[in-house]
CSV table of C-alpha atoms in Angstrom, one decimal:
chain,number,residue,atom,x,y,z
A,179,MET,CA,59.8,16.3,32.0
A,180,GLU,CA,57.0,18.2,30.2
A,181,PRO,CA,53.6,17.3,31.7
A,182,ASP,CA,51.4,15.2,29.4
A,183,LEU,CA,47.6,15.0,29.3
A,184,PHE,CA,47.4,12.2,31.8
A,185,THR,CA,49.7,14.0,34.3
A,186,ALA,CA,47.7,17.2,33.9
A,187,ALA,CA,44.4,15.3,34.5
A,188,ALA,CA,45.8,13.6,37.6
A,189,GLU,CA,47.0,16.9,39.0
A,190,GLU,CA,43.5,18.4,38.3
A,191,ARG,CA,41.8,15.5,40.1
A,192,GLN,CA,44.3,15.9,43.0
A,193,GLU,CA,43.4,19.6,43.4
A,194,LYS,CA,39.7,18.9,43.4
A,195,ASP,CA,39.9,15.9,45.8
A,196,PRO,CA,43.3,15.9,47.7
A,197,THR,CA,42.3,13.3,50.2
A,198,GLY,CA,44.1,10.5,48.2
A,199,SER,CA,47.4,12.3,48.4
A,200,PRO,CA,49.9,12.0,51.3
A,201,LEU,CA,49.6,14.5,54.1
A,202,ALA,CA,53.0,16.0,53.2
A,203,VAL,CA,51.7,16.7,49.7
A,204,ARG,CA,48.4,18.1,50.8
A,205,MET,CA,50.0,20.4,53.3
A,206,ARG,CA,52.4,21.9,50.8
A,207,PRO,CA,52.3,25.7,51.0
A,208,ARG,CA,50.4,27.5,48.3
A,209,THR,CA,52.2,30.8,48.7
A,210,LEU,CA,55.6,31.9,50.1
A,211,ASP,CA,53.8,33.3,53.1
A,212,GLU,CA,52.8,29.8,54.1
A,213,VAL,CA,56.3,28.5,54.0
A,214,VAL,CA,57.7,27.6,57.5
A,215,GLY,CA,61.3,28.5,58.2
A,216,GLN,CA,63.8,30.0,55.8
A,217,GLN,CA,62.7,33.5,56.5
A,218,HIS,CA,66.2,34.7,55.6
A,219,LEU,CA,65.3,33.7,52.0
A,220,LEU,CA,61.8,35.2,51.9
A,221,LYS,CA,62.5,38.9,52.5
A,222,PRO,CA,60.9,41.4,50.1
A,223,GLY,CA,63.0,41.7,47.0
A,224,SER,CA,64.7,38.3,47.6
A,225,PRO,CA,65.4,36.1,44.5
A,226,LEU,CA,62.5,33.8,45.5
A,227,ARG,CA,60.1,36.7,45.8
A,228,ARG,CA,61.2,37.9,42.4
A,229,LEU,CA,60.7,34.5,40.9
A,230,VAL,CA,57.0,34.5,41.8
A,231,GLY,CA,56.5,37.9,40.2
A,232,GLU,CA,57.0,40.3,43.1
A,233,GLY,CA,59.1,42.7,41.0
A,234,GLY,CA,62.3,42.0,39.1
A,235,THR,CA,61.3,41.8,35.5
A,236,GLY,CA,63.2,42.7,32.4
A,237,PRO,CA,67.0,43.0,32.4
A,238,ALA,CA,67.0,43.0,36.2
A,239,GLY,CA,64.9,39.9,36.4
A,240,PRO,CA,65.7,37.1,38.8
A,241,SER,CA,68.8,34.9,38.3
A,242,SER,CA,68.9,31.1,38.4
A,243,VAL,CA,69.2,29.8,41.9
A,244,ILE,CA,70.7,26.7,43.6
A,245,LEU,CA,68.9,25.6,46.8
A,246,TRP,CA,71.2,23.8,49.2
A,247,GLY,CA,70.0,22.3,52.4
A,248,PRO,CA,69.3,19.1,54.3
A,249,PRO,CA,66.3,16.8,53.4
A,250,GLY,CA,62.9,18.1,54.4
A,251,THR,CA,63.8,21.8,54.7
A,252,GLY,CA,61.6,22.9,51.8
A,253,LYS,CA,63.6,22.8,48.6
A,254,THR,CA,60.9,21.0,46.6
A,255,THR,CA,58.2,23.0,48.4
A,256,LEU,CA,59.8,26.3,47.3
A,257,ALA,CA,59.9,25.1,43.8
A,258,TYR,CA,56.2,24.0,44.0
A,259,VAL,CA,55.2,27.4,45.3
A,260,VAL,CA,57.0,29.1,42.4
A,261,SER,CA,55.2,26.8,40.0
A,262,LYS,CA,51.8,27.8,41.5
A,263,ALA,CA,52.4,31.5,42.0
A,264,THR,CA,54.1,32.4,38.7
A,265,ASN,CA,52.5,32.5,35.2
A,266,LYS,CA,55.7,31.2,33.7
A,267,ARG,CA,56.0,27.7,32.2
A,268,PHE,CA,57.2,25.4,34.9
A,269,VAL,CA,59.0,22.1,34.1
A,270,GLU,CA,60.3,19.7,36.7
A,271,LEU,CA,63.1,17.2,36.2
A,272,SER,CA,64.9,14.9,38.6
A,273,ALA,CA,68.6,14.2,38.0
A,274,ILE,CA,67.9,10.6,39.2
A,275,THR,CA,65.9,9.8,36.1
A,276,ALA,CA,66.7,12.6,33.6
A,277,GLY,CA,69.7,13.0,31.3
A,278,VAL,CA,71.1,15.4,28.7
A,279,LYS,CA,68.4,14.4,26.2
A,280,GLU,CA,65.6,15.5,28.6
A,281,VAL,CA,67.5,18.7,29.5
A,282,ARG,CA,67.9,19.6,25.8
A,283,ALA,CA,64.2,18.9,25.1
A,284,VAL,CA,63.2,21.3,27.9
A,285,ILE,CA,65.6,24.0,26.7
A,286,ASP,CA,64.3,23.6,23.1
A,287,GLY,CA,60.8,23.9,24.4
A,288,ALA,CA,61.7,27.0,26.4
A,289,ARG,CA,63.2,28.8,23.4
A,290,ARG,CA,60.1,28.0,21.3
A,291,ALA,CA,57.9,29.3,24.1
A,292,VAL,CA,59.8,32.6,24.4
A,293,GLY,CA,59.9,33.1,20.6
A,294,GLY,CA,56.4,31.9,19.9
A,295,TYR,CA,54.3,33.5,22.6
A,296,GLY,CA,56.7,35.3,25.0
A,297,LYS,CA,56.3,32.7,27.8
A,298,GLU,CA,59.3,32.3,30.1
A,299,THR,CA,60.2,28.9,31.5
A,300,VAL,CA,61.3,27.9,35.1
A,301,LEU,CA,63.1,24.6,35.2
A,302,PHE,CA,63.2,22.8,38.6
A,303,LEU,CA,66.0,20.3,38.7
A,304,ASP,CA,66.0,18.1,41.8
A,305,GLU,CA,69.1,16.3,43.0
A,306,ILE,CA,71.4,18.2,40.7
A,307,HIS,CA,74.5,16.7,42.5
A,308,ARG,CA,73.6,13.4,40.7
A,309,PHE,CA,74.3,15.0,37.3
A,310,SER,CA,77.8,14.4,35.9
A,311,LYS,CA,80.0,17.2,34.8
A,312,ALA,CA,78.9,16.7,31.2
A,313,GLN,CA,75.3,16.7,32.1
A,314,GLN,CA,75.7,19.9,34.1
A,315,ASP,CA,77.6,21.5,31.2
A,316,SER,CA,74.4,21.0,29.1
A,317,LEU,CA,72.6,23.5,31.3
A,318,LEU,CA,75.1,26.4,30.8
A,319,PRO,CA,73.9,27.9,27.5
A,320,ALA,CA,70.3,28.0,28.7
A,321,VAL,CA,71.2,29.6,32.1
A,322,GLU,CA,73.7,32.1,30.7
A,323,ASN,CA,71.3,33.3,28.0
A,324,ARG,CA,68.2,33.1,30.3
A,325,TRP,CA,66.4,30.7,28.0
A,326,VAL,CA,65.3,29.1,31.3
A,327,THR,CA,65.4,30.2,34.9
A,328,LEU,CA,66.9,27.3,36.7
A,329,ILE,CA,65.9,26.3,40.3
A,330,ALA,CA,68.3,23.5,41.2
A,331,ALA,CA,68.1,21.6,44.5
A,332,THR,CA,70.8,19.6,46.3
A,333,THR,CA,71.5,18.1,49.7
A,334,GLU,CA,75.3,18.0,49.0
A,335,ASN,CA,77.8,20.8,49.2
A,336,PRO,CA,77.5,22.5,45.8
A,337,TYR,CA,81.1,23.7,46.0
A,338,PHE,CA,82.0,20.0,45.6
A,339,SER,CA,79.1,18.7,43.6
A,340,VAL,CA,78.2,21.5,41.1
A,341,ILE,CA,80.5,22.7,38.4
A,342,SER,CA,82.1,26.1,38.9
A,343,PRO,CA,80.7,27.7,35.7
A,344,LEU,CA,77.1,26.8,36.8
A,345,LEU,CA,77.8,28.1,40.3
A,346,SER,CA,79.1,31.4,39.0
A,347,ARG,CA,75.9,31.9,36.9
A,348,SER,CA,73.5,31.2,39.7
A,349,LEU,CA,72.7,32.5,43.1
A,350,LEU,CA,73.4,30.0,45.9
A,351,LEU,CA,70.7,30.0,48.6
A,352,THR,CA,71.4,28.0,51.7
A,353,LEU,CA,68.4,26.5,53.5
A,354,GLU,CA,68.8,26.2,57.2
A,355,PRO,CA,67.5,23.1,59.2
A,356,LEU,CA,64.0,23.7,60.5
A,357,THR,CA,63.8,24.5,64.2
A,358,ASP,CA,61.5,22.5,66.5
A,359,ASP,CA,59.2,25.5,66.5
A,360,ASP,CA,59.0,25.5,62.7
A,361,VAL,CA,58.0,21.9,62.6
A,362,ARG,CA,55.7,22.2,65.6
A,363,GLY,CA,53.8,25.0,63.7
A,364,LEU,CA,53.5,22.8,60.7
A,365,LEU,CA,52.2,19.8,62.7
A,366,ARG,CA,49.6,22.0,64.4
A,367,ARG,CA,48.5,23.4,61.1
A,368,ALA,CA,48.2,19.9,59.6
A,369,LEU,CA,46.0,18.9,62.5
A,370,THR,CA,43.5,21.6,62.0
A,371,ASP,CA,43.6,22.5,58.3
A,372,GLU,CA,40.9,21.1,56.1
A,373,ARG,CA,43.6,20.0,53.7
A,374,GLY,CA,45.2,18.1,56.5
A,375,LEU,CA,43.4,16.2,59.3
A,376,GLY,CA,40.7,18.7,59.9
A,377,ASP,CA,40.6,18.3,63.7
A,378,ALA,CA,39.9,14.6,63.3
A,379,VAL,CA,42.3,13.8,66.1
A,380,GLY,CA,44.3,15.5,68.8
A,381,LEU,CA,48.0,15.6,69.6
A,382,PRO,CA,49.0,15.5,73.3
A,383,GLU,CA,52.2,17.3,74.3
A,384,ASP,CA,54.3,14.2,75.0
A,385,THR,CA,53.4,12.7,71.6
A,386,GLU,CA,54.1,16.0,69.9
A,387,GLU,CA,57.6,16.1,71.5
A,388,HIS,CA,58.4,12.6,70.3
A,389,LEU,CA,57.2,13.6,66.8
A,390,LEU,CA,59.7,16.5,66.9
A,391,ARG,CA,62.5,14.1,67.9
A,392,ILE,CA,61.6,11.7,65.1
A,393,ALA,CA,61.5,14.6,62.6
A,394,GLY,CA,64.9,15.9,63.4
A,395,GLY,CA,64.1,19.1,61.5
A,396,ASP,CA,62.7,17.3,58.5
A,397,ALA,CA,59.2,18.5,57.8
A,398,ARG,CA,58.3,15.7,55.4
A,399,ARG,CA,59.3,13.1,57.9
A,400,ALA,CA,57.2,14.8,60.6
A,401,LEU,CA,54.1,14.9,58.5
A,402,THR,CA,54.6,11.3,57.3
A,403,ALA,CA,54.8,10.1,60.9
A,404,LEU,CA,51.9,12.2,61.9
A,405,GLU,CA,49.7,10.8,59.2
A,406,ALA,CA,50.6,7.2,60.0
A,407,ALA,CA,50.0,7.7,63.7
A,408,ALA,CA,46.7,9.6,63.2
A,409,GLY,CA,45.4,6.7,60.9
A,410,ALA,CA,46.3,4.2,63.6
A,411,ALA,CA,44.6,6.2,66.3
A,412,LEU,CA,41.4,6.6,64.3
A,413,ASP,CA,41.4,2.9,63.5
A,414,LYS,CA,41.4,2.3,67.3
A,415,GLY,CA,38.6,4.8,67.8
A,416,GLU,CA,40.8,7.2,69.7
A,417,THR,CA,40.4,10.9,69.7
A,418,GLU,CA,44.0,11.6,70.5
A,419,ILE,CA,47.3,10.2,69.3
A,420,ALA,CA,48.7,8.4,72.3
A,421,LEU,CA,52.5,8.2,72.7
A,422,THR,CA,52.3,4.4,72.6
A,423,THR,CA,50.3,4.6,69.3
A,424,LEU,CA,53.0,6.8,67.8
A,425,GLU,CA,55.7,4.4,69.0
A,426,GLU,CA,53.9,1.4,67.6
A,427,THR,CA,53.4,3.1,64.3
A,428,VAL,CA,56.9,4.4,63.7
A,429,ASP,CA,58.6,1.6,65.6
A,430,ARG,CA,60.8,4.0,67.6
A,431,ALA,CA,60.7,4.2,71.3
A,432,ALA,CA,60.4,7.6,72.9
A,433,VAL,CA,63.8,8.6,74.3
A,434,LYS,CA,63.6,10.3,77.7
A,435,TYR,CA,65.9,13.2,76.8
A,436,ASP,CA,65.4,16.9,77.5
A,437,ARG,CA,67.8,18.8,75.3
A,438,ASP,CA,67.6,21.9,77.6
A,439,GLY,CA,67.5,20.1,81.0
A,440,ASP,CA,69.3,17.5,83.1
A,441,GLN,CA,69.2,14.7,80.5
A,442,HIS,CA,71.1,16.8,78.1
A,443,TYR,CA,74.0,17.1,80.6
A,444,ASP,CA,73.7,13.7,82.2
A,445,VAL,CA,73.8,11.8,78.9
A,446,ALA,CA,76.7,13.9,77.6
A,447,SER,CA,78.5,13.4,80.9
A,448,ALA,CA,78.0,9.6,80.6
A,449,LEU,CA,79.3,9.6,77.0
A,450,ILE,CA,82.5,11.3,78.0
A,451,LYS,CA,83.0,9.2,81.2
A,452,SER,CA,82.4,6.0,79.2
A,453,ILE,CA,85.1,7.1,76.7
A,454,ARG,CA,87.4,7.9,79.6
A,455,GLY,CA,86.8,4.5,81.0
A,456,SER,CA,87.4,2.8,77.6
A,457,ASP,CA,84.0,1.2,77.5
A,458,VAL,CA,83.3,1.5,73.8
A,459,ASP,CA,79.9,-0.2,74.0
A,460,ALA,CA,78.6,2.1,76.7
A,461,ALA,CA,79.9,5.1,74.8
A,462,LEU,CA,78.1,4.1,71.7
A,463,HIS,CA,74.9,3.6,73.7
A,464,TYR,CA,75.0,7.2,75.0
A,465,LEU,CA,75.9,8.5,71.6
A,466,ALA,CA,72.9,6.7,70.1
A,467,ARG,CA,70.6,8.3,72.8
A,468,MET,CA,71.9,11.7,71.9
A,469,VAL,CA,71.5,11.1,68.1
A,470,GLU,CA,68.0,9.6,68.5
A,471,ALA,CA,66.9,12.5,70.6
A,472,GLY,CA,68.0,15.0,68.0
A,473,GLU,CA,70.9,16.5,69.9
A,474,ASP,CA,72.9,19.0,67.9
A,475,PRO,CA,75.7,17.0,66.3
A,476,ARG,CA,78.0,20.0,66.7
A,477,PHE,CA,77.6,19.8,70.4
A,478,ILE,CA,78.6,16.1,70.4
A,479,ALA,CA,81.6,16.8,68.2
A,480,ARG,CA,82.8,19.6,70.5
A,481,ARG,CA,82.6,17.2,73.5
A,482,LEU,CA,84.7,14.6,71.6
A,483,MET,CA,87.3,17.2,70.8
A,484,ILE,CA,87.6,18.2,74.5
A,485,SER,CA,87.8,14.5,75.5
A,486,ALA,CA,90.6,13.9,73.0
A,487,SER,CA,92.9,16.4,74.9
A,488,GLU,CA,91.5,16.0,78.4
A,489,ASP,CA,91.5,12.2,78.6
A,490,ILE,CA,93.9,10.9,75.9
A,491,GLY,CA,96.4,13.6,75.1
A,492,LEU,CA,99.8,12.3,73.9
A,493,ALA,CA,99.0,8.7,74.8
A,494,ASP,CA,97.5,8.7,71.2
A,495,PRO,CA,98.5,11.9,69.3
A,496,ASN,CA,96.0,10.9,66.6
A,497,ALA,CA,93.0,11.3,68.9
A,498,LEU,CA,92.7,15.0,68.6
A,499,PRO,CA,93.1,15.1,64.8
A,500,ILE,CA,90.4,12.4,64.5
A,501,ALA,CA,88.0,14.4,66.7
A,502,VAL,CA,88.7,17.7,64.8
A,503,ALA,CA,88.2,15.9,61.5
A,504,ALA,CA,84.9,14.5,62.8
A,505,ALA,CA,83.7,18.0,63.9
A,506,GLN,CA,84.5,19.4,60.4
A,507,ALA,CA,82.7,16.5,58.7
A,508,VAL,CA,79.7,16.9,61.0
A,509,ALA,CA,79.5,20.6,60.1
A,510,MET,CA,79.5,19.8,56.4
A,511,ILE,CA,77.1,16.9,56.3
A,512,GLY,CA,74.7,17.0,59.2
A,513,PHE,CA,72.3,14.3,60.3
A,514,PRO,CA,71.6,11.5,59.5
A,515,GLU,CA,75.0,10.8,58.0
A,516,ALA,CA,76.8,12.6,60.8
A,517,ALA,CA,75.9,9.7,63.1
A,518,LEU,CA,78.4,7.6,61.2
A,519,THR,CA,81.2,10.1,61.7
A,520,LEU,CA,80.4,10.6,65.4
A,521,SER,CA,80.4,6.8,65.8
A,522,HIS,CA,83.8,6.6,64.1
A,523,ALA,CA,85.3,9.2,66.4
A,524,THR,CA,83.7,7.8,69.6
A,525,ILE,CA,85.1,4.3,68.9
A,526,ALA,CA,88.6,5.7,68.2
A,527,LEU,CA,88.6,7.7,71.4
A,528,ALA,CA,87.1,5.0,73.6
A,529,LEU,CA,89.7,2.5,72.5
A,530,ALA,CA,92.7,4.8,72.6
A,531,PRO,CA,95.2,4.6,75.5
A,532,LYS,CA,94.4,7.2,78.1
A,533,SER,CA,96.4,10.0,79.7
A,534,ASN,CA,95.3,13.1,81.5
A,535,ALA,CA,98.9,14.4,81.8
A,536,ALA,CA,98.2,17.4,79.5
A,537,THR,CA,95.1,18.3,81.6
A,538,THR,CA,96.9,18.2,84.9
A,539,ALA,CA,100.0,20.0,83.5
A,540,ILE,CA,98.1,23.1,82.4
A,541,GLY,CA,96.0,22.9,85.6
A,542,ALA,CA,99.1,23.1,87.7
A,543,ALA,CA,100.7,25.8,85.6
A,544,LEU,CA,97.5,27.9,85.8
A,545,ASP,CA,97.3,27.4,89.6
A,546,ASP,CA,100.8,28.8,90.0
A,547,VAL,CA,100.1,31.8,87.8
A,548,ARG,CA,96.8,32.5,89.7
A,549,LYS,CA,98.7,32.4,93.0
A,550,GLY,CA,101.1,35.0,91.7
A,551,HIS,CA,104.1,32.7,91.1
A,552,ALA,CA,105.3,34.4,87.9
A,553,GLY,CA,108.4,36.6,88.3
A,554,PRO,CA,110.3,38.5,85.6
A,555,VAL,CA,111.3,36.8,82.3
A,556,PRO,CA,115.1,36.0,82.5
A,557,SER,CA,117.1,38.8,80.7
A,558,HIS,CA,118.7,36.5,78.2
A,559,LEU,CA,115.2,35.4,77.0
A,560,ARG,CA,113.8,38.9,76.5
A,561,ASP,CA,113.2,40.4,73.1
A,562,SER,CA,116.4,42.0,71.8
A,563,HIS,CA,115.2,43.1,68.3
A,564,TYR,CA,114.1,46.6,69.1
A,565,LYS,CA,116.4,49.6,69.4
A,566,GLY,CA,117.8,50.1,72.9
A,567,ALA,CA,117.2,46.5,74.0
A,568,GLY,CA,121.0,45.8,74.0
A,569,LYS,CA,121.6,48.6,76.5
A,570,LEU,CA,119.1,47.0,78.8
A,571,GLY,CA,120.9,43.7,78.6
A,572,HIS,CA,118.1,42.0,76.9
A,573,GLY,CA,119.1,38.8,75.0
A,574,GLN,CA,122.7,38.9,76.3
A,575,GLY,CA,124.1,35.5,77.1
A,576,TYR,CA,121.3,33.7,75.2
A,577,VAL,CA,122.5,30.4,73.7
A,578,TYR,CA,120.9,29.4,70.4
A,579,PRO,CA,120.1,25.7,70.7
A,580,HIS,CA,120.5,24.9,67.0
A,581,ASP,CA,124.1,25.8,67.2
A,582,LEU,CA,124.8,22.9,69.6
A,583,PRO,CA,125.3,19.3,68.5
A,584,GLU,CA,122.3,17.9,70.5
A,585,GLY,CA,120.1,20.9,70.0
A,586,ILE,CA,119.7,21.4,73.8
A,587,ALA,CA,121.0,24.6,75.5
A,588,ALA,CA,121.5,24.1,79.3
A,589,GLN,CA,120.3,27.6,80.3
A,590,GLN,CA,117.5,28.8,82.5
A,591,TYR,CA,114.1,29.3,80.8
A,592,ALA,CA,111.6,29.7,83.6
A,593,PRO,CA,111.5,32.7,86.0
A,594,ASP,CA,113.8,32.4,89.1
A,595,GLU,CA,110.9,31.5,91.3
A,596,LEU,CA,109.9,28.6,89.1
A,597,LYS,CA,113.2,27.4,87.7
A,598,ASP,CA,112.9,23.9,89.1
A,599,ARG,CA,109.1,23.6,88.9
A,600,THR,CA,107.7,20.6,86.8
A,601,TYR,CA,104.2,20.5,85.5
A,602,TYR,CA,104.1,17.8,82.8
A,603,GLU,CA,104.2,14.3,84.3
A,604,PRO,CA,103.8,11.9,81.4
A,605,THR,CA,102.4,8.4,81.7
A,606,ARG,CA,103.8,5.5,79.9
A,607,HIS,CA,100.5,4.7,78.3
A,608,GLY,CA,100.6,4.2,74.6
A,609,ALA,CA,102.6,6.7,72.6
A,610,GLU,CA,103.2,8.9,75.6
A,611,ALA,CA,105.9,6.5,76.7
A,612,ARG,CA,108.0,8.1,74.0
A,613,TYR,CA,107.3,11.6,75.5
A,614,ALA,CA,108.2,10.3,79.0
A,615,ASP,CA,111.6,9.3,77.7
A,616,ALA,CA,112.0,12.6,76.0
A,617,VAL,CA,111.1,14.6,79.1
A,618,GLU,CA,113.5,12.6,81.2
A,619,TRP,CA,116.3,13.1,78.7
A,620,THR,CA,115.7,16.9,78.1
A,621,ARG,CA,115.3,17.7,81.8
A,622,GLY,CA,118.6,15.9,82.5
A,623,HIS,CA,120.4,17.9,79.9
A,624,LEU,CA,118.9,21.1,81.1
A,625,GLY,CA,120.2,20.4,84.6
A,626,ARG,CA,116.7,20.6,86.0
A,627,LYS,CA,115.9,19.5,89.5
A,628,ARG,CA,112.5,18.1,90.3
A,629,SER,CA,110.3,20.4,92.4
C-alpha cells in the first residue's frame, strides 16, 4: 500500500537508529553489489540492473519481472534494493493482505504520477501465488501498458500459480538456493558490520557450521538464529557464541554430519540398509538426520529410487513409481516441504515386500557378457528389413508369437552358448509370486532347461 506519514516517519527513525530493527532487516543490502548469491541475475545489463537505473530507459526499458525461489534467497531483498537505488516511486503490496481494490488504487496512483510529473512506479507484490486468477487479471492492463513495473515474488512454481497472460508479459527470474559459502559470508559480515553486531561477539567454527545447517540456505533464518544466539551469549557475559548456547537458543541439537565426509556415506548407507531390512522407524531416523543436516534432498531421492529397484523390484511394482514421483516432487518443491515427500517414499519402501531378484539377474547377465559368453544372434532373430537381408538368411524361420493362440513361440532366443542359461530367479514375496508363476509357465512352453 502507499506509505502514509506515520510509515514514512517510522522508516526515517529506523534509518537513523537501526538498532531496534531485527538483524535480518539491518543487514539488508543497500546496493546490488552487496547482495549475496544470485550472481546469474546480477550481470551488467540484467533486468535487475536496469531496474535500478543502470541503463535501459525509454522504449527499451526494463520489463516486469517475477522472482521465483525458495524462502530466504533474497526476493524481498532485491525489491528493497530496487526501492533504495531507483528514483522511481516504489509501492509494496502483499498478496496475503491486499486485493483488487488495493491493486487498482496503486495503478491509478501510478497513472497520475506519470501524467502529472513524469514519475514511474515500481510495484513490488509479494506472495503473488496467493492471488486468485481474477486478482492477477487486474494487473494485466498496468503491466501491458507499463503504467507500473511489476516485481512479483513467489515461492511456488509460477507455471502453476501465475496466470499465463501475466507470465508472458513478464520476465521470469529463478533464484537459486544460497550456498553455504553465501550464507557464511553473510554471517561474517553481520558479525563485524556496524549495522549488525559490530564485533560484539565471536563465532567459533563449530557454532558457525551448526548455524549453516540450521539455515539450510535461508539467509533470513541464519541471521535470526545468529541474533538470538548472540543475545544469549552477551547476556551470559561470553565473548563467543558457544555451540551449546546456540543449541539452547534455537532448541535444535547439532547433528554430527559431514556432508562431504564419512557421515554423509555412513548415514546414507544406514538409511538404505534400514529400508532393506524393513525397519521403518530406523529408516525414518536416518532420513531425519539427513534432512536436519541439510543434505541435498535430490541425493536422498536418488538413493530411494535405487533402493526401489535394488531391494524391492517386482515384489512391489509400485515401489519404483513412488520413488520416481518423490524425486520429481522434491525437485519441484525443495526443503522444508520435501521432507514430507521423502518421508512418504521412505515409509512405502521400508514396508514393501523385498526382492533382490532384479539385481542378481542383471548381475549374472553382466558377468556372462564380461566373461565373453555372448555368441552370435540366432539367424531367425536378426534384422530382416534391409535390402539383401533375405539372401543372408536373416529372419527366415522366425515365428511371430502373436499369431499363436497362447502368444508364446517355442523358438530359440538366446545365443547357442547361453540357450539354457537362466538369470531371473523370482521370489514369492508380495507381487513377485505372480511373476514367479509366469516365469515357470513361459520357460516350460519355451522348452527351456535350467542351467
